[in-house]
Amino acid sequence: PVPSKDAYMTFKEIEYYLKHIGNNNPRVELRSLGKSHEGRDIWLVHIKPVTSKRVGARIAFSHMRKRAIWIEGGIHARERISPAVTLLLIDHFLNDFPQDKPFDIYIVPMANPDGYVYTWTNDRLWRKNRRNNAGSCEGVDLNRNWDAHWGVGASTQTCSEVYRGPSPFSEPETKVLSEEMTRLNNQLNFDLVLSIHNYGQVLLYPYGWTTNPAPHTEDMKKKGNVFLKAAKAHAGTVYTMVNTAGGFYYAAGATDDWAKEKLGTRYVYTLELRDKGRYGFTLPANQILSTATEVWQGLDMMINAIAPEKTARPN
Ligand code: 0X9
Ligand code: ZN
């Protein structure tokens, strides 16, 4: 099987695809990081770099090996284009990404499986996870639950779309993601952390909790421009880039601020995919392939631009 390019996949279909590549592709290591509230797996796809036999490549490889990228999709249930694009990125990295890039790529295509399933069964526009808040309203906004200035620009009300949860990392979904990211970052020091959402066609750079500039803001802007240019070159789609708190809105407790502040990752972005509001969260499935294509064009160029940099990493 391959990820669908023209229909949104159900969670079961996604799992079927992930298990297929996990069992059949030697470059893929598939792991469950733990379970959601309702007992679904949070899957991590690790794509290992190609171990080239070519002379030279192997030499280059041995000292460049520890480079790593983390990509998170599907943290908001209704943003179906996010997991759809994320799955096609996996397919792209396995099949046509230039083979000599010394990156370990870690991808979580579906960070909020319970919410995603709920958009099929009950409410197409559900955003949060499915925590039982022991009241009339369910769910925590997983992108307000990370332990980074938790509380700012988020709600204490269980019925809110941006309910932050009872405490930082109260949710199994954010807890297992952050634990694995911490563990891997200690070994590999991520070069890039990307959280994929929709909509708006905006590339956001941290912080979301304050307009104070984050470390390496100029670097993030430079490489962000590489993304915008390459994404536009594909089909003319215009993505803009803004600082989250300055140009989008204040909100803390998101993946990006946590990665920037707690992991110290140099390149951290939240990418809001298509469109600019015509369809919004219900982006038609016939735009999956073109959206994915512009994203991988942009990402390939961005990764190429990041690759030669020597960044300090732990031993
Ligand atoms: O509000 C969000 O969580 C994201 N936008 S969305 O419309 N997909 O919900 C943006 C998150 C940006 N990052 C921070 N606010 N830290
Ligand atoms: Zn979102």
Tab-separated table of N, CA, C and O in Angstrom, residues 106-205:
chain	number	residue	atom	x	y	z
A	106	TYR	N	12.634	11.370	12.072
A	106	TYR	CA	11.637	10.811	12.981
A	106	TYR	C	10.298	11.493	12.699
A	106	TYR	O	10.204	12.723	12.764
A	107	ILE	N	9.292	10.694	12.397
A	107	ILE	CA	8.000	11.262	12.015
A	107	ILE	C	6.872	10.626	12.816
A	107	ILE	O	6.732	9.403	12.862
A	108	VAL	N	6.072	11.486	13.447
A	108	VAL	CA	4.838	11.040	14.096
A	108	VAL	C	3.684	11.533	13.229
A	108	VAL	O	3.357	12.716	13.251
A	109	PRO	N	3.105	10.659	12.417
A	109	PRO	CA	2.066	11.140	11.494
A	109	PRO	C	0.737	11.440	12.173
A	109	PRO	O	-0.070	12.211	11.645
A	110	MET	N	0.502	10.843	13.331
A	110	MET	CA	-0.816	10.973	13.960
A	110	MET	C	-0.664	11.108	15.472
A	110	MET	O	-0.685	10.125	16.204
A	111	ALA	N	-0.492	12.346	15.933
A	111	ALA	CA	-0.257	12.582	17.354
A	111	ALA	C	-1.538	12.514	18.181
A	111	ALA	O	-1.481	12.368	19.399
A	112	ASN	N	-2.679	12.619	17.527
A	112	ASN	CA	-3.969	12.663	18.245
A	112	ASN	C	-4.975	11.704	17.604
A	112	ASN	O	-5.959	12.124	17.010
A	113	PRO	N	-4.709	10.394	17.735
A	113	PRO	CA	-5.570	9.429	17.037
A	113	PRO	C	-7.029	9.441	17.506
A	113	PRO	O	-7.942	9.296	16.685
A	114	ASP	N	-7.254	9.626	18.807
A	114	ASP	CA	-8.646	9.595	19.298
A	114	ASP	C	-9.465	10.726	18.678
A	114	ASP	O	-10.606	10.521	18.250
A	115	GLY	N	-8.881	11.908	18.658
A	115	GLY	CA	-9.577	13.050	18.071
A	115	GLY	C	-9.839	12.832	16.589
A	115	GLY	O	-10.919	13.134	16.067
A	116	TYR	N	-8.845	12.270	15.917
A	116	TYR	CA	-8.964	12.017	14.474
A	116	TYR	C	-10.128	11.060	14.198
A	116	TYR	O	-10.964	11.322	13.328
A	117	VAL	N	-10.186	9.974	14.946
A	117	VAL	CA	-11.279	9.008	14.768
A	117	VAL	C	-12.629	9.687	15.044
A	117	VAL	O	-13.610	9.471	14.319
A	118	TYR	N	-12.642	10.538	16.056
A	118	TYR	CA	-13.889	11.234	16.421
A	118	TYR	C	-14.382	12.142	15.290
A	118	TYR	O	-15.588	12.345	15.138
A	119	THR	N	-13.454	12.672	14.464
A	119	THR	CA	-13.896	13.498	13.327
A	119	THR	C	-14.599	12.662	12.259
A	119	THR	O	-15.274	13.208	11.399
A	120	TRP	N	-14.396	11.344	12.303
A	120	TRP	CA	-15.130	10.461	11.392
A	120	TRP	C	-16.478	10.055	11.979
A	120	TRP	O	-17.474	9.987	11.283
A	121	THR	N	-16.470	9.773	13.282
A	121	THR	CA	-17.666	9.184	13.879
A	121	THR	C	-18.677	10.216	14.368
A	121	THR	O	-19.878	9.962	14.353
A	122	ASN	N	-18.208	11.382	14.832
A	122	ASN	CA	-19.136	12.307	15.492
A	122	ASN	C	-19.118	13.741	14.996
A	122	ASN	O	-20.166	14.334	14.771
A	123	ASP	N	-17.935	14.309	14.898
A	123	ASP	CA	-17.857	15.752	14.674
A	123	ASP	C	-16.646	16.066	13.794
A	123	ASP	O	-15.515	16.043	14.273
A	124	ARG	N	-16.916	16.354	12.541
A	124	ARG	CA	-15.841	16.581	11.569
A	124	ARG	C	-14.894	17.688	12.019
A	124	ARG	O	-13.723	17.694	11.667
A	125	LEU	N	-15.378	18.644	12.820
A	125	LEU	CA	-14.542	19.793	13.182
A	125	LEU	C	-13.958	19.707	14.597
A	125	LEU	O	-13.531	20.709	15.172
A	126	TRP	N	-13.900	18.480	15.147
A	126	TRP	CA	-13.285	18.298	16.463
A	126	TRP	C	-11.786	18.598	16.399
A	126	TRP	O	-11.108	18.226	15.460
A	127	ARG	N	-11.272	19.304	17.404
A	127	ARG	CA	-9.860	19.736	17.420
A	127	ARG	C	-9.013	19.017	18.470
A	127	ARG	O	-7.861	18.650	18.231
A	128	LYS	N	-9.568	18.841	19.670
A	128	LYS	CA	-8.800	18.398	20.832
A	128	LYS	C	-8.646	16.872	20.863
A	128	LYS	O	-9.075	16.167	19.965
A	129	ASN	N	-8.050	16.380	21.942
A	129	ASN	CA	-8.046	14.939	22.142
A	129	ASN	C	-9.396	14.551	22.760
A	129	ASN	O	-10.352	15.340	22.733
A	130	ARG	N	-9.493	13.361	23.349
A	130	ARG	CA	-10.793	12.915	23.863
A	130	ARG	C	-10.740	12.638	25.357
A	130	ARG	O	-11.432	11.761	25.861
A	131	ARG	N	-9.951	13.387	26.102
A	131	ARG	CA	-9.965	13.255	27.566
A	131	ARG	C	-11.381	13.440	28.094
A	131	ARG	O	-12.120	14.325	27.657
A	132	ASN	N	-11.717	12.615	29.050
A	132	ASN	CA	-12.981	12.780	29.764
A	132	ASN	C	-12.754	13.779	30.889
A	132	ASN	O	-12.057	13.489	31.857
A	133	ASN	N	-13.339	14.966	30.743
A	133	ASN	CA	-13.140	16.013	31.749
A	133	ASN	C	-14.142	15.918	32.904
A	133	ASN	O	-14.236	16.845	33.706
A	134	ALA	N	-14.860	14.825	32.952
A	134	ALA	CA	-15.827	14.588	34.037
A	134	ALA	C	-16.851	15.719	34.132
A	134	ALA	O	-17.242	16.144	35.211
A	135	GLY	N	-17.255	16.224	32.986
A	135	GLY	CA	-18.271	17.259	32.942
A	135	GLY	C	-18.994	17.152	31.615
A	135	GLY	O	-19.107	16.064	31.059
A	136	SER	N	-19.431	18.283	31.076
A	136	SER	CA	-20.191	18.209	29.842
A	136	SER	C	-19.287	18.228	28.610
A	136	SER	O	-19.697	17.831	27.531
A	137	CYS	N	-18.077	18.716	28.772
A	137	CYS	CA	-17.198	18.869	27.610
A	137	CYS	C	-15.985	17.974	27.713
A	137	CYS	O	-15.392	17.836	28.774
A	138	GLU	N	-15.624	17.371	26.574
A	138	GLU	CA	-14.446	16.516	26.544
A	138	GLU	C	-13.290	17.230	25.861
A	138	GLU	O	-13.481	18.158	25.089
A	139	GLY	N	-12.101	16.727	26.139
A	139	GLY	CA	-10.945	17.091	25.347
A	139	GLY	C	-10.045	18.163	25.904
A	139	GLY	O	-10.467	19.089	26.592
A	140	VAL	N	-8.759	17.988	25.575
A	140	VAL	CA	-7.711	18.968	25.877
A	140	VAL	C	-7.077	19.335	24.542
A	140	VAL	O	-6.869	18.478	23.688
A	141	ASP	N	-6.763	20.620	24.368
A	141	ASP	CA	-6.002	21.032	23.188
A	141	ASP	C	-4.556	20.605	23.398
A	141	ASP	O	-3.837	21.190	24.214
A	142	LEU	N	-4.132	19.594	22.677
A	142	LEU	CA	-2.784	19.048	22.880
A	142	LEU	C	-1.699	20.070	22.536
A	142	LEU	O	-0.577	19.961	23.022
A	143	ASN	N	-2.062	21.052	21.727
A	143	ASN	CA	-1.074	22.087	21.414
A	143	ASN	C	-1.132	23.265	22.401
A	143	ASN	O	-0.637	24.358	22.116
A	144	ARG	N	-1.717	23.014	23.558
A	144	ARG	CA	-1.644	23.944	24.683
A	144	ARG	C	-1.202	23.235	25.956
A	144	ARG	O	-1.188	23.817	27.021
A	145	ASN	N	-0.832	21.957	25.824
A	145	ASN	CA	-0.576	21.108	26.990
A	145	ASN	C	0.913	20.857	27.263
A	145	ASN	O	1.280	20.228	28.243
A	146	TRP	N	1.790	21.384	26.393
A	146	TRP	CA	3.238	21.160	26.571
A	146	TRP	C	3.762	22.038	27.701
A	146	TRP	O	3.232	23.123	27.963
A	147	ASP	N	4.804	21.549	28.324
A	147	ASP	CA	5.351	22.229	29.507
A	147	ASP	C	6.313	23.350	29.113
A	147	ASP	O	7.519	23.265	29.335
A	148	ALA	N	5.778	24.386	28.520
A	148	ALA	CA	6.576	25.568	28.178
A	148	ALA	C	5.671	26.782	28.329
A	148	ALA	O	4.814	27.021	27.480
A	149	HIS	N	5.854	27.480	29.424
A	149	HIS	CA	5.003	28.645	29.740
A	149	HIS	C	3.524	28.288	29.647
A	149	HIS	O	2.702	29.077	29.182
A	150	TRP	N	3.246	27.082	30.071
A	150	TRP	CA	1.891	26.534	30.068
A	150	TRP	C	0.916	27.533	30.685
A	150	TRP	O	1.177	28.043	31.785
A	151	GLY	N	-0.150	27.839	29.966
A	151	GLY	CA	-1.173	28.718	30.522
A	151	GLY	C	-1.387	29.982	29.706
A	151	GLY	O	-2.518	30.386	29.503
A	152	VAL	N	-0.286	30.575	29.206
A	152	VAL	CA	-0.415	31.819	28.442
A	152	VAL	C	-1.205	31.561	27.154
A	152	VAL	O	-0.916	30.619	26.414
A	153	GLY	N	-2.223	32.377	26.889
A	153	GLY	CA	-2.968	32.249	25.632
A	153	GLY	C	-3.703	30.934	25.498
A	153	GLY	O	-3.926	30.440	24.395
A	154	ALA	N	-4.045	30.337	26.631
A	154	ALA	CA	-4.796	29.084	26.614
A	154	ALA	C	-5.912	29.198	27.644
A	154	ALA	O	-5.902	30.106	28.478
A	155	SER	N	-6.858	28.277	27.611
A	155	SER	CA	-8.007	28.393	28.492
A	155	SER	C	-7.969	27.386	29.635
A	155	SER	O	-7.444	26.286	29.503
A	156	THR	N	-8.560	27.807	30.763
A	156	THR	CA	-8.728	26.900	31.901
A	156	THR	C	-10.101	26.225	31.852
A	156	THR	O	-10.420	25.415	32.721
A	157	GLN	N	-10.919	26.579	30.862
A	157	GLN	CA	-12.290	26.062	30.751
A	157	GLN	C	-12.317	24.791	29.916
A	157	GLN	O	-11.868	24.790	28.763
A	158	THR	N	-12.889	23.742	30.486
A	158	THR	CA	-12.886	22.458	29.776
A	158	THR	C	-13.626	22.533	28.438
A	158	THR	O	-13.306	21.786	27.512
A	159	CYS	N	-14.617	23.421	28.340
A	159	CYS	CA	-15.397	23.490	27.103
A	159	CYS	C	-14.707	24.292	25.998
A	159	CYS	O	-15.155	24.305	24.858
A	160	SER	N	-13.618	24.951	26.344
A	160	SER	CA	-12.915	25.764	25.337
A	160	SER	C	-12.187	24.882	24.319
A	160	SER	O	-11.694	23.803	24.654
A	161	GLU	N	-12.100	25.383	23.095
A	161	GLU	CA	-11.339	24.713	22.031
A	161	GLU	C	-9.846	24.700	22.338
A	161	GLU	O	-9.104	23.916	21.764
A	162	VAL	N	-9.431	25.634	23.206
A	162	VAL	CA	-8.005	25.715	23.535
A	162	VAL	C	-7.777	25.430	25.027
A	162	VAL	O	-6.884	25.997	25.655
A	163	TYR	N	-8.582	24.494	25.563
A	163	TYR	CA	-8.403	24.071	26.958
A	163	TYR	C	-7.009	23.467	27.130
A	163	TYR	O	-6.625	22.560	26.393
A	164	ARG	N	-6.276	23.991	28.129
A	164	ARG	CA	-4.878	23.602	28.288
A	164	ARG	C	-4.668	22.284	29.031
A	164	ARG	O	-3.553	21.763	29.062
A	165	GLY	N	-5.738	21.773	29.645
A	165	GLY	CA	-5.604	20.558	30.448
A	165	GLY	C	-5.347	20.903	31.902
A	165	GLY	O	-5.040	22.049	32.233
A	166	PRO	N	-5.468	19.914	32.810
A	166	PRO	CA	-5.315	20.171	34.236
A	166	PRO	C	-3.891	20.502	34.664
A	166	PRO	O	-3.690	21.174	35.683
A	167	SER	N	-2.895	20.042	33.928
A	167	SER	CA	-1.498	20.351	34.260
A	167	SER	C	-0.650	20.130	33.005
A	167	SER	O	-1.092	19.454	32.063
A	168	PRO	N	0.567	20.683	32.983
A	168	PRO	CA	1.438	20.445	31.826
A	168	PRO	C	1.693	18.956	31.638
A	168	PRO	O	1.930	18.245	32.615
A	169	PHE	N	1.589	18.500	30.412
A	169	PHE	CA	1.783	17.079	30.090
A	169	PHE	C	0.838	16.174	30.868
A	169	PHE	O	1.184	15.042	31.225
A	170	SER	N	-0.362	16.666	31.130
A	170	SER	CA	-1.379	15.813	31.746
A	170	SER	C	-1.855	14.740	30.771
A	170	SER	O	-2.431	13.731	31.188
A	171	GLU	N	-1.625	14.967	29.483
A	171	GLU	CA	-2.191	14.067	28.477
A	171	GLU	C	-1.178	13.010	28.028
A	171	GLU	O	0.002	13.321	27.815
A	172	PRO	N	-1.627	11.766	27.897
A	172	PRO	CA	-0.679	10.716	27.488
A	172	PRO	C	-0.038	11.021	26.134
A	172	PRO	O	1.131	10.689	25.915
A	173	GLU	N	-0.794	11.690	25.254
A	173	GLU	CA	-0.270	11.962	23.911
A	173	GLU	C	0.943	12.902	23.970
A	173	GLU	O	1.989	12.626	23.373
A	174	THR	N	0.807	14.030	24.680
A	174	THR	CA	1.934	14.968	24.756
A	174	THR	C	3.061	14.396	25.623
A	174	THR	O	4.237	14.658	25.371
A	175	LYS	N	2.685	13.624	26.631
A	175	LYS	CA	3.682	13.069	27.537
A	175	LYS	C	4.626	12.120	26.786
A	175	LYS	O	5.847	12.245	26.882
A	176	VAL	N	4.060	11.197	26.018
A	176	VAL	CA	4.939	10.238	25.333
A	176	VAL	C	5.757	10.909	24.230
A	176	VAL	O	6.929	10.565	24.014
A	177	LEU	N	5.161	11.887	23.560
A	177	LEU	CA	5.920	12.602	22.526
A	177	LEU	C	7.113	13.326	23.150
A	177	LEU	O	8.243	13.226	22.664
A	178	SER	N	6.844	14.058	24.233
A	178	SER	CA	7.921	14.854	24.826
A	178	SER	C	9.003	13.965	25.412
A	178	SER	O	10.192	14.296	25.347
A	179	GLU	N	8.622	12.821	25.981
A	179	GLU	CA	9.630	11.918	26.548
A	179	GLU	C	10.542	11.348	25.467
A	179	GLU	O	11.760	11.282	25.617
A	180	GLU	N	9.932	10.959	24.361
A	180	GLU	CA	10.744	10.402	23.269
A	180	GLU	C	11.612	11.476	22.624
A	180	GLU	O	12.783	11.235	22.292
A	181	MET	N	11.059	12.671	22.469
A	181	MET	CA	11.851	13.762	21.889
A	181	MET	C	13.042	14.088	22.778
A	181	MET	O	14.148	14.320	22.293
A	182	THR	N	12.817	14.079	24.086
A	182	THR	CA	13.910	14.369	25.023
A	182	THR	C	14.989	13.301	24.924
A	182	THR	O	16.187	13.601	24.832
A	183	ARG	N	14.557	12.065	24.901
A	183	ARG	CA	15.492	10.937	24.839
A	183	ARG	C	16.341	10.994	23.560
A	183	ARG	O	17.572	10.906	23.592
A	184	LEU	N	15.667	11.174	22.430
A	184	LEU	CA	16.390	11.214	21.158
A	184	LEU	C	17.275	12.448	21.060
A	184	LEU	O	18.391	12.391	20.550
A	185	ASN	N	16.754	13.571	21.552
A	185	ASN	CA	17.533	14.800	21.456
A	185	ASN	C	18.832	14.710	22.257
A	185	ASN	O	19.854	15.262	21.856
A	186	ASN	N	18.788	13.990	23.374
A	186	ASN	CA	20.003	13.803	24.160
A	186	ASN	C	21.069	13.044	23.375
A	186	ASN	O	22.257	13.264	23.545
A	187	GLN	N	20.627	12.135	22.502
A	187	GLN	CA	21.585	11.367	21.695
A	187	GLN	C	21.980	12.088	20.426
A	187	GLN	O	23.110	12.011	19.969
A	188	LEU	N	21.009	12.738	19.807
A	188	LEU	CA	21.203	13.184	18.418
A	188	LEU	C	21.179	14.676	18.229
A	188	LEU	O	21.630	15.171	17.204
A	189	ASN	N	20.615	15.397	19.155
A	189	ASN	CA	20.479	16.845	19.033
A	189	ASN	C	19.755	17.224	17.738
A	189	ASN	O	20.395	17.457	16.709
A	190	PHE	N	18.458	17.320	17.782
A	190	PHE	CA	17.694	17.624	16.571
A	190	PHE	C	18.172	18.906	15.905
A	190	PHE	O	18.429	19.912	16.573
A	191	ASP	N	18.278	18.848	14.588
A	191	ASP	CA	18.573	20.052	13.808
A	191	ASP	C	17.293	20.819	13.520
A	191	ASP	O	17.301	22.041	13.396
A	192	LEU	N	16.209	20.067	13.342
A	192	LEU	CA	14.946	20.670	12.909
A	192	LEU	C	13.780	19.969	13.597
A	192	LEU	O	13.734	18.739	13.640
A	193	VAL	N	12.869	20.768	14.145
A	193	VAL	CA	11.603	20.239	14.664
A	193	VAL	C	10.481	20.982	13.950
A	193	VAL	O	10.443	22.216	13.940
A	194	LEU	N	9.586	20.209	13.332
A	194	LEU	CA	8.508	20.791	12.534
A	194	LEU	C	7.173	20.204	12.972
A	194	LEU	O	7.007	18.991	13.021
A	195	SER	N	6.227	21.080	13.293
A	195	SER	CA	4.879	20.653	13.661
A	195	SER	C	3.927	21.095	12.553
A	195	SER	O	3.880	22.276	12.206
A	196	ILE	N	3.181	20.138	11.991
A	196	ILE	CA	2.386	20.437	10.790
A	196	ILE	C	0.897	20.548	11.111
A	196	ILE	O	0.296	19.650	11.718
A	197	HIS	N	0.298	21.645	10.679
A	197	HIS	CA	-1.101	21.989	10.939
A	197	HIS	C	-1.750	22.536	9.665
A	197	HIS	O	-1.103	22.665	8.633
A	198	ASN	N	-3.043	22.881	9.762
A	198	ASN	CA	-3.622	23.809	8.805
A	198	ASN	C	-4.692	24.600	9.540
A	198	ASN	O	-5.078	24.224	10.646
A	199	TYR	N	-5.102	25.820	9.014
A	199	TYR	CA	-4.795	26.311	7.699
A	199	TYR	C	-4.257	27.732	7.767
A	199	TYR	O	-4.176	28.305	8.855
A	200	GLY	N	-3.916	28.305	6.607
A	200	GLY	CA	-3.421	29.678	6.560
A	200	GLY	C	-2.238	29.898	5.626
A	200	GLY	O	-1.930	31.018	5.268
A	201	GLN	N	-1.550	28.806	5.257
A	201	GLN	CA	-0.338	28.914	4.427
A	201	GLN	C	0.692	29.842	5.073
A	201	GLN	O	1.134	30.827	4.484
A	202	VAL	N	1.014	29.500	6.308
A	202	VAL	CA	1.956	30.304	7.070
A	202	VAL	C	3.018	29.402	7.707
A	202	VAL	O	2.701	28.350	8.264
A	203	LEU	N	4.254	29.851	7.614
A	203	LEU	CA	5.341	29.195	8.326
A	203	LEU	C	5.631	30.053	9.560
A	203	LEU	O	6.011	31.217	9.440
A	204	LEU	N	5.407	29.458	10.733
A	204	LEU	CA	5.545	30.200	11.991
A	204	LEU	C	6.850	29.845	12.676
A	204	LEU	O	7.217	28.675	12.744
A	205	TYR	N	7.529	30.860	13.186
A	205	TYR	CA	8.711	30.567	14.000
A	205	TYR	C	8.479	31.097	15.416
A	205	TYR	O	7.798	32.086	15.628
